[in-house]
PDB file of C-alpha atoms in Angstrom:
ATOM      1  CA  UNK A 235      57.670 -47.687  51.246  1.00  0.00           C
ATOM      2  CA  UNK A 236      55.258 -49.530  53.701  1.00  0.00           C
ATOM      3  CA  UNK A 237      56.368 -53.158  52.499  1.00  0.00           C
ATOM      4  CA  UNK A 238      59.899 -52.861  53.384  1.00  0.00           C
ATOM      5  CA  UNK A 239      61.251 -56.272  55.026  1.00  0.00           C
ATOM      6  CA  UNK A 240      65.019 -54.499  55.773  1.00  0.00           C
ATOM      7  CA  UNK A 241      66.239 -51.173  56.328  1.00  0.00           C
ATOM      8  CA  UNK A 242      69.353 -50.441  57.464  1.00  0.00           C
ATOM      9  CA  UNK A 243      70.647 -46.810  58.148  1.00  0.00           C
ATOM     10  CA  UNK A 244      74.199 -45.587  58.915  1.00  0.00           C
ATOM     11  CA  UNK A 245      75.386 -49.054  59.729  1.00  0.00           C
ATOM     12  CA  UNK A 246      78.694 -49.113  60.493  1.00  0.00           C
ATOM     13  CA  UNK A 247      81.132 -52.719  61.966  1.00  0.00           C
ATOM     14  CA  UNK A 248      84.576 -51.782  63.014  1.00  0.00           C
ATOM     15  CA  UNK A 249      86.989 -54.649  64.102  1.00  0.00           C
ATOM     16  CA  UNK A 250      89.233 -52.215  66.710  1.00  0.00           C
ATOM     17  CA  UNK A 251      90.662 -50.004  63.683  1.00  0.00           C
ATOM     18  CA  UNK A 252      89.197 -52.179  60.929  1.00  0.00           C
ATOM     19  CA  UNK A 253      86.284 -50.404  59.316  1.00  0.00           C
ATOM     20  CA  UNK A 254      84.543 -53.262  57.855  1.00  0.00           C
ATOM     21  CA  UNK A 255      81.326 -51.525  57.397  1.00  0.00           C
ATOM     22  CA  UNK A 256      80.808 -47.790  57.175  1.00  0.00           C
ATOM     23  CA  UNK A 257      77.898 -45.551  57.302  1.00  0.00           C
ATOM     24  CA  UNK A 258      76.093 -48.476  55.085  1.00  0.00           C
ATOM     25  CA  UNK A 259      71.809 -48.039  54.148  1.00  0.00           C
ATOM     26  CA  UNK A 260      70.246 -50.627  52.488  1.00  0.00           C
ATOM     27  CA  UNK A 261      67.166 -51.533  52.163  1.00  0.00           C
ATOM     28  CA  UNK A 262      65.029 -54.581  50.603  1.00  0.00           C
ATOM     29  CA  UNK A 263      61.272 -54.566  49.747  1.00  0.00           C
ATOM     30  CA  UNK A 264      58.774 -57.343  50.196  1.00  0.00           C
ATOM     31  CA  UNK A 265      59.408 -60.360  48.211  1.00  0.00           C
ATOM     32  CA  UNK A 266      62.570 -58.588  46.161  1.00  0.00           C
ATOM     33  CA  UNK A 267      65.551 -60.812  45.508  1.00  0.00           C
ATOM     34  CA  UNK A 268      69.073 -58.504  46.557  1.00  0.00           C
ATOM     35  CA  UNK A 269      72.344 -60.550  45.915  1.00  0.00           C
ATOM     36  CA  UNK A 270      75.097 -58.463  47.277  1.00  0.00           C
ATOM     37  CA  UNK A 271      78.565 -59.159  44.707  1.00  0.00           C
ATOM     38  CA  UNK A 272      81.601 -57.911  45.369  1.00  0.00           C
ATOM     39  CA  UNK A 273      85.853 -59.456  46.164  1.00  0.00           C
ATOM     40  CA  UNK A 274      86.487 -60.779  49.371  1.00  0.00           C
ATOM     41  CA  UNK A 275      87.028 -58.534  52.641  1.00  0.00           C
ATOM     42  CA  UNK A 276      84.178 -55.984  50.966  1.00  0.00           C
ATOM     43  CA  UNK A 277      81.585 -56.566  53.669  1.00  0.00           C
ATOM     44  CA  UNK A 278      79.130 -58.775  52.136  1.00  0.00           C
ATOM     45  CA  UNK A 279      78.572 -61.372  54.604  1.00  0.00           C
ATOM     46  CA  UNK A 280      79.287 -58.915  57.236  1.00  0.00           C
ATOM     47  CA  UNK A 281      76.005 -56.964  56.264  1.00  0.00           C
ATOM     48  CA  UNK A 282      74.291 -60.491  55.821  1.00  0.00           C
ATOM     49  CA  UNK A 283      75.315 -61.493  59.289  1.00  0.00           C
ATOM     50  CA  UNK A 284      74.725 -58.178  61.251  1.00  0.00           C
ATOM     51  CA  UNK A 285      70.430 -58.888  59.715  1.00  0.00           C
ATOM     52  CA  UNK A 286      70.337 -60.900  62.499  1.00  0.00           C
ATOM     53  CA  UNK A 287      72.440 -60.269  64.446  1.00  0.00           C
ATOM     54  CA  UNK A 288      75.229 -62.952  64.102  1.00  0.00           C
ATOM     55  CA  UNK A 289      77.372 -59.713  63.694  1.00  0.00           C
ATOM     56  CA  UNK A 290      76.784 -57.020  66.683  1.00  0.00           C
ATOM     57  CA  UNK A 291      76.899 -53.759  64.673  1.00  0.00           C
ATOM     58  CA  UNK A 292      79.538 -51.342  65.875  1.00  0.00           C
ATOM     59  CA  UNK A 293      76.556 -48.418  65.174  1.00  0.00           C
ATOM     60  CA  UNK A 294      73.367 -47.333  63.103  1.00  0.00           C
ATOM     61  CA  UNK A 295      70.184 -48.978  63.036  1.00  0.00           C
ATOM     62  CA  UNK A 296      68.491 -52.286  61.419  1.00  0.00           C
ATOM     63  CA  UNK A 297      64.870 -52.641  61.316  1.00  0.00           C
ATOM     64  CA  UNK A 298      63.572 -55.890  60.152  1.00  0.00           C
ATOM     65  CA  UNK A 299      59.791 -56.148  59.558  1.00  0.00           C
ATOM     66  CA  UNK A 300      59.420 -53.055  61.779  1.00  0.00           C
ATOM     67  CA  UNK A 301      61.591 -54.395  64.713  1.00  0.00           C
ATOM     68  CA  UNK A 302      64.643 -52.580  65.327  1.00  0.00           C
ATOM     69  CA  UNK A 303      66.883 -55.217  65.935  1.00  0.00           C
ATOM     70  CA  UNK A 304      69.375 -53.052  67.221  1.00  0.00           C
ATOM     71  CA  UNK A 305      68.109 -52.197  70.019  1.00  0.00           C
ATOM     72  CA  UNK A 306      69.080 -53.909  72.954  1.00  0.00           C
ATOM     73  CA  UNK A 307      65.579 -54.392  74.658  1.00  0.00           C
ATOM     74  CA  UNK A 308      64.350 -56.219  70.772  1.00  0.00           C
ATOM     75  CA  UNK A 309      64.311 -60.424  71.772  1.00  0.00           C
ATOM     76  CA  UNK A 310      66.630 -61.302  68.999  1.00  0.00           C
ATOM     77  CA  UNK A 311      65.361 -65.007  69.340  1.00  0.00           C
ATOM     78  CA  UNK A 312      62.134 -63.961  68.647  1.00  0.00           C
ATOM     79  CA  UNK A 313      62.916 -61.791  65.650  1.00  0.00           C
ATOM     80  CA  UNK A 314      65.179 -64.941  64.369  1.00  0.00           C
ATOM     81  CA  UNK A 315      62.350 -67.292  64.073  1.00  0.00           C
ATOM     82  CA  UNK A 316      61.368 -65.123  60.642  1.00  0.00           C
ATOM     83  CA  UNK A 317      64.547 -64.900  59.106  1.00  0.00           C
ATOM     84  CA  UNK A 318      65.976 -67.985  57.552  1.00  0.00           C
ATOM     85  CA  UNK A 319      69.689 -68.505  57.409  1.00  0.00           C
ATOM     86  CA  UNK A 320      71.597 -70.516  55.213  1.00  0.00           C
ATOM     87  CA  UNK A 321      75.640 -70.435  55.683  1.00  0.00           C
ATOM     88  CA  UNK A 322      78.702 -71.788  53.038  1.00  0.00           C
ATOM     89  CA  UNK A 323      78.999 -74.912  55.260  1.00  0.00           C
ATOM     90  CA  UNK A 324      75.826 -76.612  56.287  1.00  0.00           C
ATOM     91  CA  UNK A 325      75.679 -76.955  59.823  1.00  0.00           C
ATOM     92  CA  UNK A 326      73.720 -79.883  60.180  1.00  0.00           C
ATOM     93  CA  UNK A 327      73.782 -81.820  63.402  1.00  0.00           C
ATOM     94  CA  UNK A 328      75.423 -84.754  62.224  1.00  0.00           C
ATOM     95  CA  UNK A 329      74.129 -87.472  65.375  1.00  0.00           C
ATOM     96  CA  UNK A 330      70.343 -86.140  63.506  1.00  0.00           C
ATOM     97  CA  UNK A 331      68.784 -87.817  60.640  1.00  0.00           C
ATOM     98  CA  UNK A 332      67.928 -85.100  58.028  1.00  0.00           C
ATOM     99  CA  UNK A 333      64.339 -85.179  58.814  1.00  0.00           C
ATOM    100  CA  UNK A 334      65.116 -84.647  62.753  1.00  0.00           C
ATOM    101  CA  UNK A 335      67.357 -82.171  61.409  1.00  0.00           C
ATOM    102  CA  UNK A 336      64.611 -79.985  59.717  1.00  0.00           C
ATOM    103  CA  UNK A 337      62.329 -80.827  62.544  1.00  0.00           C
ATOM    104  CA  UNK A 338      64.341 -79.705  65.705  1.00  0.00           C
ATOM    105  CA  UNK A 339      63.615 -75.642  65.776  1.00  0.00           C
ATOM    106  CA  UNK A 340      60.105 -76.050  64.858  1.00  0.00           C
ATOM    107  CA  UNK A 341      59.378 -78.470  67.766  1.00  0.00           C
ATOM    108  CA  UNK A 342      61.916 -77.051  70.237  1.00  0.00           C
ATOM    109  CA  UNK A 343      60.057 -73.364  70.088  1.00  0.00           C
ATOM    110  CA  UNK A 344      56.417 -75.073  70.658  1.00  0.00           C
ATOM    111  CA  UNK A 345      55.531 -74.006  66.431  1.00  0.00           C
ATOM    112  CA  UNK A 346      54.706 -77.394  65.300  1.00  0.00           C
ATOM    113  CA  UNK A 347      54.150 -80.796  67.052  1.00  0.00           C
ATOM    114  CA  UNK A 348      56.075 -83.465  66.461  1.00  0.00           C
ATOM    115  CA  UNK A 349      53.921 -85.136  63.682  1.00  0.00           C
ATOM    116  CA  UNK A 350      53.221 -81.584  62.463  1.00  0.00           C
ATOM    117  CA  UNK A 351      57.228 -81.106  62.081  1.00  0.00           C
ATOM    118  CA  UNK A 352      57.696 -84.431  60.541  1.00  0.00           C
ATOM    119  CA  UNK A 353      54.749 -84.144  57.824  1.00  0.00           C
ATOM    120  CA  UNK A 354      56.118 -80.232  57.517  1.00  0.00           C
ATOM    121  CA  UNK A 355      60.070 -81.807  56.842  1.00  0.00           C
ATOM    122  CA  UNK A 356      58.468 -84.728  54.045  1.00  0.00           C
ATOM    123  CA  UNK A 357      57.338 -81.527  52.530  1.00  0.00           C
ATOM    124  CA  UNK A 358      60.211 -79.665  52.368  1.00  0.00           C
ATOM    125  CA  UNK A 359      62.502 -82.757  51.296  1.00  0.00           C
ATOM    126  CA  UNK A 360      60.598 -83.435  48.324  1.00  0.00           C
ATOM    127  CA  UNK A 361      60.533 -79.576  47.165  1.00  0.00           C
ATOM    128  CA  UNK A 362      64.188 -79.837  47.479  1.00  0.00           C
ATOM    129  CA  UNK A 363      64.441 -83.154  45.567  1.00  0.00           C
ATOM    130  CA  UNK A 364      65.238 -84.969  48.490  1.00  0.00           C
ATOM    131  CA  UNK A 365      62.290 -86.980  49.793  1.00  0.00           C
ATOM    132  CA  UNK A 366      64.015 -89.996  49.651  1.00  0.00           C
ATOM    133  CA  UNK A 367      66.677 -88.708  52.117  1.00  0.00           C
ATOM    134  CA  UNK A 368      64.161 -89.006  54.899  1.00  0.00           C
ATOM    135  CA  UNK A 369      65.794 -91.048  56.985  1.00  0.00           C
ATOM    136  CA  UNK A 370      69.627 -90.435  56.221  1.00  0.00           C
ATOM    137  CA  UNK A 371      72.398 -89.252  58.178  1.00  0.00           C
ATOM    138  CA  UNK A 372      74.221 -86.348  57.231  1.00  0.00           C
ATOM    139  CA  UNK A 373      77.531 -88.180  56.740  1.00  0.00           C
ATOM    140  CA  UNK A 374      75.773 -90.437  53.950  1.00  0.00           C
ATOM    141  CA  UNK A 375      75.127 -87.044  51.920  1.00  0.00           C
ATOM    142  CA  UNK A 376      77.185 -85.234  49.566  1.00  0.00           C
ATOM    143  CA  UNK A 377      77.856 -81.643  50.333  1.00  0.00           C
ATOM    144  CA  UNK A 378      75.353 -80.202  47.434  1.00  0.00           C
ATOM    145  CA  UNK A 379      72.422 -82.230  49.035  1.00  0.00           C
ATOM    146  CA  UNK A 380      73.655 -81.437  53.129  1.00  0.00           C
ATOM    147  CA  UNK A 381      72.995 -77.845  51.908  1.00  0.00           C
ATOM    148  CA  UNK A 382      69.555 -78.918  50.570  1.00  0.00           C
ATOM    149  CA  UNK A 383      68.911 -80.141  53.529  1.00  0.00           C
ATOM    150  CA  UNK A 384      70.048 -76.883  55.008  1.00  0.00           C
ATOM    151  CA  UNK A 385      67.901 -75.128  53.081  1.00  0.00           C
ATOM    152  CA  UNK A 386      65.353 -77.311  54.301  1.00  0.00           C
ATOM    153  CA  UNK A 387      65.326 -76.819  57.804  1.00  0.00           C
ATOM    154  CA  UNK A 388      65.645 -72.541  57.778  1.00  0.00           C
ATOM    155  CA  UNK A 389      62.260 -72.994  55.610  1.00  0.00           C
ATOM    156  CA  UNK A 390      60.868 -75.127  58.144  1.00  0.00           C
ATOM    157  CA  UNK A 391      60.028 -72.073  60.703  1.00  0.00           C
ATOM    158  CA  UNK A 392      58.271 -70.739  57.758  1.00  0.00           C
ATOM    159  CA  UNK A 393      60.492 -67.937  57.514  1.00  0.00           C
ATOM    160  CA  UNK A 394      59.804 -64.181  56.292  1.00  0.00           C
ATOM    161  CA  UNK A 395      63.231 -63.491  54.434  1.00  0.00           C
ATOM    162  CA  UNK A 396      65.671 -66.074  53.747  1.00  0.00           C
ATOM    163  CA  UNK A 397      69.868 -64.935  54.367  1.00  0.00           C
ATOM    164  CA  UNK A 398      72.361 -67.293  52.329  1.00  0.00           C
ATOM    165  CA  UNK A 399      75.382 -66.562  52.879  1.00  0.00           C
ATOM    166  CA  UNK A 400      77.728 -68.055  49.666  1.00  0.00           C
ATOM    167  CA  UNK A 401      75.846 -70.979  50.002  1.00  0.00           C
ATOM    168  CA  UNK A 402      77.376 -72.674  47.352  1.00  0.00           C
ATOM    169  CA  UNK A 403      80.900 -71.505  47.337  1.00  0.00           C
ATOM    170  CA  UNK A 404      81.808 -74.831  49.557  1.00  0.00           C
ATOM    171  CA  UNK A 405      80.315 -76.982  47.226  1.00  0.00           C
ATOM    172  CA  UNK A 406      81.635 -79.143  44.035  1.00  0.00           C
ATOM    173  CA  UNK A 407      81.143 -77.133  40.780  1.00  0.00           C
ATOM    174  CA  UNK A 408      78.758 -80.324  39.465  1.00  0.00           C
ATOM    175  CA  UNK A 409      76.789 -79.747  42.806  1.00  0.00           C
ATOM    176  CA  UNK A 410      76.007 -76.279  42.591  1.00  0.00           C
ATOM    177  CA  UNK A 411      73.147 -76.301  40.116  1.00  0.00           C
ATOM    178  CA  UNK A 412      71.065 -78.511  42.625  1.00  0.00           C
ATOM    179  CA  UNK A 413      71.411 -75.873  44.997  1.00  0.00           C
ATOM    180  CA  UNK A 414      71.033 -72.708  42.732  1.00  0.00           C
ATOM    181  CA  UNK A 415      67.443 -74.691  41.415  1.00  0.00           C
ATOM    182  CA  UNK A 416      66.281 -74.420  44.791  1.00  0.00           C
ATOM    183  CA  UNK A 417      67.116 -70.836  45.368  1.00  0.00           C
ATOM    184  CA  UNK A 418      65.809 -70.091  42.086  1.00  0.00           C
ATOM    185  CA  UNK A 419      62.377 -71.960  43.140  1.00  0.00           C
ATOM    186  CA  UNK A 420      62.082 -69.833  46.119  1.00  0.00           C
ATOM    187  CA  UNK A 421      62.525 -66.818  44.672  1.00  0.00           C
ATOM    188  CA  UNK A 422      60.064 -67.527  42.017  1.00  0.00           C
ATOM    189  CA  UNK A 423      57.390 -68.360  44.836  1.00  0.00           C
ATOM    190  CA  UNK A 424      57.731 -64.694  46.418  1.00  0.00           C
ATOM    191  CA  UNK A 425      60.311 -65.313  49.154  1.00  0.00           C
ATOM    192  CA  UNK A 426      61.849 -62.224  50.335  1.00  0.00           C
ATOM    193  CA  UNK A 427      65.826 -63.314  49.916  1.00  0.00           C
ATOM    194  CA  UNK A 428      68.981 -61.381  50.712  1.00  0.00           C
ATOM    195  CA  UNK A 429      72.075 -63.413  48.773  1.00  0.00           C
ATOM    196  CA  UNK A 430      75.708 -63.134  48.805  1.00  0.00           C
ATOM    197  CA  UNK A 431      77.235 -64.718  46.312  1.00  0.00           C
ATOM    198  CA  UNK A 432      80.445 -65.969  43.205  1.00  0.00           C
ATOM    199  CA  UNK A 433      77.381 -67.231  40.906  1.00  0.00           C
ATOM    200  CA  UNK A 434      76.971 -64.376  38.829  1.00  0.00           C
ATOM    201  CA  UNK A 435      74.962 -66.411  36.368  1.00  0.00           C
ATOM    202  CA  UNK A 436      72.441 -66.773  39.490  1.00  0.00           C
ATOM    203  CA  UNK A 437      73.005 -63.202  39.796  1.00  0.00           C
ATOM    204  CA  UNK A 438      71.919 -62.150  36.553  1.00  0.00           C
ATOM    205  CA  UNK A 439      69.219 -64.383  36.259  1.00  0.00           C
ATOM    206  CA  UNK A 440      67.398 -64.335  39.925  1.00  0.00           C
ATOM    207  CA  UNK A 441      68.049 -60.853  41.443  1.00  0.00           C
ATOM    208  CA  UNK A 442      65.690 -58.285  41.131  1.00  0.00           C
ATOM    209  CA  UNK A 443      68.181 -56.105  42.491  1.00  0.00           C
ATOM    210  CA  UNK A 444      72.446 -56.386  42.578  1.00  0.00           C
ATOM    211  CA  UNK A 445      74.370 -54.037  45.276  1.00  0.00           C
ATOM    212  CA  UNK A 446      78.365 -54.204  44.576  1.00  0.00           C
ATOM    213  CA  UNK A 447      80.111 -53.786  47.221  1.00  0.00           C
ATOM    214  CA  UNK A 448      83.948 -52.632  47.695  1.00  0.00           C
ATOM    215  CA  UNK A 449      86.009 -51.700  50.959  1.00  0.00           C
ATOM    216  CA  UNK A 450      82.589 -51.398  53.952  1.00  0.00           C
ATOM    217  CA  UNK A 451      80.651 -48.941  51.475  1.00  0.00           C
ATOM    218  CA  UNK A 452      77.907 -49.965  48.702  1.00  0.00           C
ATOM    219  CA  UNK A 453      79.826 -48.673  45.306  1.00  0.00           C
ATOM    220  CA  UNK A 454      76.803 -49.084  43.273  1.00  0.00           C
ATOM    221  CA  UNK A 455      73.396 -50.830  43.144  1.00  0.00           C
ATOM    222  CA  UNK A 456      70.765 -51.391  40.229  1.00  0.00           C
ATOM    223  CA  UNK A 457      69.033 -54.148  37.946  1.00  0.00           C
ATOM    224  CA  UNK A 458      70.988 -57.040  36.819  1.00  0.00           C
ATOM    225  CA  UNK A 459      70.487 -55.515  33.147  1.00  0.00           C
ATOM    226  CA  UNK A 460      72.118 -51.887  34.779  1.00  0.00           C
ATOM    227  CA  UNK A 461      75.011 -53.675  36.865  1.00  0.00           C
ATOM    228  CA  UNK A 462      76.454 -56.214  34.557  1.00  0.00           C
ATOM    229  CA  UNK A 463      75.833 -54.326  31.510  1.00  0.00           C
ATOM    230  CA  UNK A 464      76.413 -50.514  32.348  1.00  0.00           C
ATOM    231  CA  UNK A 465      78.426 -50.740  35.460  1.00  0.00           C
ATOM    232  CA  UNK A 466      78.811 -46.977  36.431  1.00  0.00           C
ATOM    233  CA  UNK A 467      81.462 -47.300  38.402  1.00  0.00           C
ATOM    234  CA  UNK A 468      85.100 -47.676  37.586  1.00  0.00           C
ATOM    235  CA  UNK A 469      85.850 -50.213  40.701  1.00  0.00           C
ATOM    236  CA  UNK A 470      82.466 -52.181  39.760  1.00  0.00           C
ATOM    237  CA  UNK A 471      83.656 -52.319  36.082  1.00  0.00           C
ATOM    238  CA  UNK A 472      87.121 -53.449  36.982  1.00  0.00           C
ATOM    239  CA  UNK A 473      85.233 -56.411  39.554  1.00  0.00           C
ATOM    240  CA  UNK A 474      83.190 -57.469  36.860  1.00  0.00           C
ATOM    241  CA  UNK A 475      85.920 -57.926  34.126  1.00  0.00           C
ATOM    242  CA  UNK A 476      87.940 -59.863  36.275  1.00  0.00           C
ATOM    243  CA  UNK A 477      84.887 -62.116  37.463  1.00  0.00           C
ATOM    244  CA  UNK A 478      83.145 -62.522  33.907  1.00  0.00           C
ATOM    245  CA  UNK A 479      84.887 -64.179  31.440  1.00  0.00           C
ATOM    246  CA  UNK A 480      84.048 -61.779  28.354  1.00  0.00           C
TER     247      UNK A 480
END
């Protein structure tokens, strides 16, 4: 496959004798959708974090759009400017207004001038439902539109793959949707977007692809249709009964 965005091989993350990853591969395509499901402590955000490098990997190898990030010569701020990252809680700079907010990276690394950045985050704040938030401080926004905002602001540098890590698991249940539309948007435009995630409604819907994992490995892996509806495997079957209300 010549239009793979990620592939990992082998990757392991130990925590002293904590084997929170182990001998994982995984691999996402060119504008594919992967939501990684699975209970807490599994290794989800682990793997989401170690794609750039948030996470040092204990061992094994991650190449993302040809650049082995894992090797210590690659300039990990470099390969960061393509890969947007979007965490459970928002991160904003609060002393910013949201439109300094989305403009700060964009300006700081010479992409965009400071009229180009501010014409770039109008842009992005109305595709996010938010153009009249402009001029507002993060502290005047509820926690569904902060992460819009968040959103915002990783698109900004005009990423390659986007990374959301449970982005709305912090949120109020009436807020998610707001959020979920976005993602939803972007994945309908082509974006290349690596998802962990409790919204497996967004799940079914969104992914092209689902990987369940359990306990550092990845159990089993296939279409929405293929996961949620003929779950192979006995833990992924026992996961999904206690996560979808039948």
């Amino acid at each position: 496959m010549t239009d793979l965005r990620v592939n990992v091989t082998a990757l392991t993350k130990d925590y002293g004798s904590n084997h929170v990853l182990k001998e994982i591969d995984f691999k996402v395509a060119d504008n594919e959708v992967v939501v990684l499901i699975g209970p807490s402590g599994s290794g989800k955000s682990t793997l989401l974090r170690c794609l750039n490098k948030l996470e040092e990997p204990t061992s094994g190898t991650i190449v993302i759009d040809g650049q082995d990030i894992s090797n210590p010569q690659t300039d990990i701020d470099k390969a960061r400017e393509n890969i947007g990252m979007v965490f459970q809680h928002f991160n904003l700079f609060n002393n910013l207004s949201v439109s300094e907010n989305i403009a700060l990276a964009p300006v700081e690394l010479g992409k965009m001038t400071k009229e180009e950045a501010q014409v770039k985050a109008h842009e992005l704040l109305k595709m996010v439902g938010l153009d009249d938030k402009f001029d507002a401080m993060p502290a005047s926004l509820s926690g569904g539109q902060k992460q819009r905002v968040a959103i915002a602001r990783a698109l900004a540098m005009k990423p390659d793959i986007m990374l959301f890590d449970e982005p709305t698991s912090a949120l109020d249940p009436e807020m998610v949707g707001d959020v979920l539309k976005v993602m939803k948007e972007l994945a309908q435009d082509g974006m290349t977007m690596v998802v962990v995630t409790h919204e497996m409604g967004f799940a079914k819907e969104v992914a092209d692809r689902v990987v369940f994992m359990a306990d550092g490995n990845i159990v089993e892996q296939g279409s929405p249709e293929e996961v949620f509806d003929h779950p192979q495997n006995e833990r992924t079957k026992a996961f999904l009964d206690k996560v979808i209300n039948i």
